[in-house]
Amino acid sequence: MILIMRIDIIGAGPSGSYAAYLLAKNGHDVSVFDKKQDIGKPVQCTGILSEHFLKIMKPSKEFVLNEVTTARIYAPNGKSVNARIKKNYVVCRKKFDSYIANLAKSTGAKFHMEHSFHSLAKGNRISTILYNKGKKVKSSCDILIGADGPLSPVSKAAGIYKNRKFVIGSQIEAVKKNDNCVEFYPYIGCYAWIVPVNEKVVRIGVSGYKDTVKELKEICKTKKIGLTLENQSGIIPIFDPSVKTQEKNIFILGDAATMVKATTGGGINQGLMAARILSECIKNRKNFDIAWRSKMHLNLYFHLIAHKIMQKFSITDWNFLIEEFSKPDLRKILHDESRDDIMKMMMKIAIKRPKLFIFAKYLAI
Ligand SMILES: Cc1cc2nc3c(=O)[nH]c(=O)nc-3n(C[C@H](O)[C@H](O)[C@H](O)COP(=O)(O)OP(=O)(O)OC[C@H]3O[C@@H](n4cnc5c(N)ncnc54)[C@H](O)[C@@H]3O)c2cc1C
């Protein structure tokens, strides 16, 4: 028999709405609160999902704008590697977030927009204070979930936020004819990208700790990017291996728990996976912190290690590495392995090219 619980979720992004869907489907009384007026707006994301997405959800025409099967990785010397990749999906975040929220609504979850979480009130049950159009609102629940993005006010209120690091993702959607290939510039900022939305529109962005707007302007000039259609910039948390995701009956997931791949800034699949693990843990009364770590921690950690190493790369290192990736055996690994499973990918690369271990020296600096 299932014990019906009152569950409040702060944040109607993909992580929060997917958790709402799964928990309401399990019979719980779920309410989602978001400070925004509209779900998914403003867009602050490129919306590219690796093939790993298929393990979580079926892609739908309702939100998929494009499919991509080629990546082009550039070196500072201008050389590039074309790699076939498994099908990646480019989504419209407004439609994607609304799609998941509608799934949740269809299972009975209630959504309250323009409700900004403010703090926790003292009491026997978990009691939250929110503001709706300037008016104070109180809500009580058995379980509180913070799926409230990189700055996670819920983590702060629960006293588990600690120090966090972020990169800035400066991105625009703009007019640019293209050949439906994802372009990746790992040596610009922390990394830069051009992702095709359709044959005439791309999302182009730079992530980094500083100067991302300047770098974005430069790459737009070099690549002769046309009219800007939308600014879609935002902040991206760097995975913190010691992040605390559970404090009694308060749980944190998605960007709020820094569950983001440090080499690419991708966090949608990770937030969805964590939502699924959390709903299973609530159902089976298991420890969420242990459960998500057993499935996701190592990969997020390997992304972090790779990010740290690549921050130290010289131009010569990049030219050398990308030259190596132009060889068929390494290109095959890029095709066969998902970047969501970077551990397996790195292991295969290490077996083929033990000499690349030389870059581990940067961890000591
Ligand atoms: C420029 C850029 C490009 C990116 N590109 C990709 C990509 O291509 N692929 C990918 O997988 N990931 C990408 N990401 C990361 C991705 O956007 C996040 O990982 C993803 O949105 C996390 O989902 P979430 O539901 O955890 O958090 P969010 O989507 O941030 O949702 C959090 C929600 O909480 C709400 N909220 C915050 N504070 C409060 C409050 N006090 N009260 C009530 N509600 C609150 C917010 O309004 C928001 O709706 C990118 C990020 C950026 C910035």
PDB file of C-alpha atoms and ligand atoms in Angstrom, residues 10-16 33-36 44-49 93 97 115-118 147-150 153 169-171 193 232-236 253-256 260 265-269 271, ligand 1:
ATOM      1  CA  ILE A  10       9.931  24.474  -6.308  1.00  0.00           C
ATOM      2  CA  GLY A  11      10.805  24.936  -9.990  1.00  0.00           C
ATOM      3  CA  ALA A  12       8.869  24.012 -13.124  1.00  0.00           C
ATOM      4  CA  GLY A  13      11.943  23.349 -15.270  1.00  0.00           C
ATOM      5  CA  PRO A  14      12.485  19.858 -16.744  1.00  0.00           C
ATOM      6  CA  SER A  15      13.762  18.383 -13.436  1.00  0.00           C
ATOM      7  CA  GLY A  16      10.890  19.697 -11.297  1.00  0.00           C
ATOM      8  CA  PHE A  33       5.566  26.417  -7.698  1.00  0.00           C
ATOM      9  CA  ASP A  34       7.570  28.596 -10.083  1.00  0.00           C
ATOM     10  CA  LYS A  35       8.418  32.267  -9.919  1.00  0.00           C
ATOM     11  CA  LYS A  36       8.056  32.680 -13.693  1.00  0.00           C
ATOM     12  CA  GLN A  44      18.429  30.123 -21.427  1.00  0.00           C
ATOM     13  CA  CYS A  45      19.612  26.938 -23.094  1.00  0.00           C
ATOM     14  CA  THR A  46      20.857  25.435 -26.387  1.00  0.00           C
ATOM     15  CA  GLY A  47      18.498  22.512 -26.025  1.00  0.00           C
ATOM     16  CA  ILE A  48      20.703  19.782 -27.468  1.00  0.00           C
ATOM     17  CA  LEU A  49      20.129  16.323 -26.013  1.00  0.00           C
ATOM     18  CA  ARG A  93      12.925  24.603 -24.462  1.00  0.00           C
ATOM     19  CA  ASP A  97       9.289  22.343 -20.571  1.00  0.00           C
ATOM     20  CA  HIS A 115       4.938  31.911  -6.903  1.00  0.00           C
ATOM     21  CA  SER A 116       8.437  32.721  -5.755  1.00  0.00           C
ATOM     22  CA  PHE A 117       9.872  30.575  -2.963  1.00  0.00           C
ATOM     23  CA  HIS A 118      11.207  32.829  -0.206  1.00  0.00           C
ATOM     24  CA  ALA A 147      14.402  21.835  -8.531  1.00  0.00           C
ATOM     25  CA  ASP A 148      14.955  25.561  -8.546  1.00  0.00           C
ATOM     26  CA  GLY A 149      17.956  25.956 -10.816  1.00  0.00           C
ATOM     27  CA  PRO A 150      21.606  26.968 -10.347  1.00  0.00           C
ATOM     28  CA  PRO A 153      17.008  29.215  -2.945  1.00  0.00           C
ATOM     29  CA  GLY A 169      26.899  30.662 -20.991  1.00  0.00           C
ATOM     30  CA  SER A 170      26.533  33.584 -23.422  1.00  0.00           C
ATOM     31  CA  GLN A 171      24.322  32.471 -26.274  1.00  0.00           C
ATOM     32  CA  TRP A 193      29.362  25.820 -29.896  1.00  0.00           C
ATOM     33  CA  GLN A 232      19.474  33.000 -24.520  1.00  0.00           C
ATOM     34  CA  SER A 233      22.312  33.452 -22.023  1.00  0.00           C
ATOM     35  CA  GLY A 234      22.403  32.026 -18.519  1.00  0.00           C
ATOM     36  CA  ILE A 235      24.593  30.570 -15.819  1.00  0.00           C
ATOM     37  CA  ILE A 236      25.712  26.954 -15.645  1.00  0.00           C
ATOM     38  CA  LEU A 253      17.992  17.868  -7.914  1.00  0.00           C
ATOM     39  CA  GLY A 254      19.005  19.027 -11.392  1.00  0.00           C
ATOM     40  CA  ASP A 255      20.937  22.301 -11.735  1.00  0.00           C
ATOM     41  CA  ALA A 256      20.009  23.048  -8.121  1.00  0.00           C
ATOM     42  CA  VAL A 260      25.658  19.216 -14.969  1.00  0.00           C
ATOM     43  CA  GLY A 265      27.197  22.365 -19.773  1.00  0.00           C
ATOM     44  CA  GLY A 266      24.524  19.766 -20.521  1.00  0.00           C
ATOM     45  CA  GLY A 267      22.224  19.122 -17.571  1.00  0.00           C
ATOM     46  CA  ILE A 268      18.780  18.261 -18.940  1.00  0.00           C
ATOM     47  CA  ASN A 269      19.255  14.473 -19.170  1.00  0.00           C
ATOM     48  CA  GLY A 271      18.042  16.416 -14.139  1.00  0.00           C
TER      49      GLY A 271
HETATM   50  C1  LIG B   1      23.467  28.983 -22.379  1.00  0.00           C
HETATM   51  C2  LIG B   1      23.103  27.613 -21.866  1.00  0.00           C
HETATM   52  C3  LIG B   1      23.059  26.545 -22.743  1.00  0.00           C
HETATM   53  C4  LIG B   1      22.707  25.259 -22.306  1.00  0.00           C
HETATM   54  N1  LIG B   1      22.628  24.249 -23.207  1.00  0.00           N
HETATM   55  C5  LIG B   1      22.263  23.025 -22.808  1.00  0.00           C
HETATM   56  C6  LIG B   1      22.099  21.969 -23.746  1.00  0.00           C
HETATM   57  O1  LIG B   1      22.268  22.152 -24.946  1.00  0.00           O
HETATM   58  N2  LIG B   1      21.744  20.739 -23.269  1.00  0.00           N
HETATM   59  C7  LIG B   1      21.522  20.494 -21.948  1.00  0.00           C
HETATM   60  O2  LIG B   1      21.238  19.349 -21.583  1.00  0.00           O
HETATM   61  N3  LIG B   1      21.656  21.495 -21.041  1.00  0.00           N
HETATM   62  C8  LIG B   1      21.993  22.740 -21.436  1.00  0.00           C
HETATM   63  N4  LIG B   1      22.083  23.753 -20.524  1.00  0.00           N
HETATM   64  C9  LIG B   1      21.800  23.450 -19.114  1.00  0.00           C
HETATM   65  C10 LIG B   1      20.292  23.313 -18.910  1.00  0.00           C
HETATM   66  O3  LIG B   1      19.660  24.501 -19.289  1.00  0.00           O
HETATM   67  C11 LIG B   1      19.997  22.994 -17.448  1.00  0.00           C
HETATM   68  O4  LIG B   1      20.790  21.901 -17.042  1.00  0.00           O
HETATM   69  C12 LIG B   1      18.526  22.649 -17.238  1.00  0.00           C
HETATM   70  O5  LIG B   1      17.709  23.733 -17.526  1.00  0.00           O
HETATM   71  C13 LIG B   1      18.313  22.226 -15.787  1.00  0.00           C
HETATM   72  O6  LIG B   1      16.937  22.015 -15.556  1.00  0.00           O
HETATM   73  P1  LIG B   1      16.354  22.230 -14.086  1.00  0.00           P
HETATM   74  O7  LIG B   1      14.902  21.909 -14.185  1.00  0.00           O
HETATM   75  O8  LIG B   1      17.191  21.521 -13.113  1.00  0.00           O
HETATM   76  O9  LIG B   1      16.558  23.797 -13.784  1.00  0.00           O
HETATM   77  P2  LIG B   1      15.970  25.038 -14.567  1.00  0.00           P
HETATM   78  O10 LIG B   1      15.655  24.733 -15.958  1.00  0.00           O
HETATM   79  O11 LIG B   1      16.908  26.169 -14.261  1.00  0.00           O
HETATM   80  O12 LIG B   1      14.587  25.326 -13.823  1.00  0.00           O
HETATM   81  C14 LIG B   1      14.553  25.872 -12.537  1.00  0.00           C
HETATM   82  C15 LIG B   1      13.215  26.554 -12.333  1.00  0.00           C
HETATM   83  O13 LIG B   1      13.157  27.024 -10.977  1.00  0.00           O
HETATM   84  C16 LIG B   1      12.524  28.280 -10.962  1.00  0.00           C
HETATM   85  N5  LIG B   1      12.919  29.021  -9.768  1.00  0.00           N
HETATM   86  C17 LIG B   1      14.141  29.506  -9.448  1.00  0.00           C
HETATM   87  N6  LIG B   1      14.077  30.174  -8.263  1.00  0.00           N
HETATM   88  C18 LIG B   1      12.788  30.072  -7.842  1.00  0.00           C
HETATM   89  C19 LIG B   1      12.103  30.553  -6.684  1.00  0.00           C
HETATM   90  N7  LIG B   1      12.711  31.281  -5.719  1.00  0.00           N
HETATM   91  N8  LIG B   1      10.788  30.280  -6.569  1.00  0.00           N
HETATM   92  C20 LIG B   1      10.121  29.577  -7.523  1.00  0.00           C
HETATM   93  N9  LIG B   1      10.729  29.111  -8.642  1.00  0.00           N
HETATM   94  C21 LIG B   1      12.047  29.347  -8.780  1.00  0.00           C
HETATM   95  C22 LIG B   1      12.999  28.946 -12.254  1.00  0.00           C
HETATM   96  O14 LIG B   1      12.087  29.983 -12.643  1.00  0.00           O
HETATM   97  C23 LIG B   1      13.017  27.774 -13.228  1.00  0.00           C
HETATM   98  O15 LIG B   1      11.809  27.666 -13.945  1.00  0.00           O
HETATM   99  C24 LIG B   1      22.424  25.051 -20.928  1.00  0.00           C
HETATM  100  C25 LIG B   1      22.462  26.130 -20.033  1.00  0.00           C
HETATM  101  C26 LIG B   1      22.785  27.396 -20.507  1.00  0.00           C
HETATM  102  C27 LIG B   1      22.800  28.559 -19.527  1.00  0.00           C
END
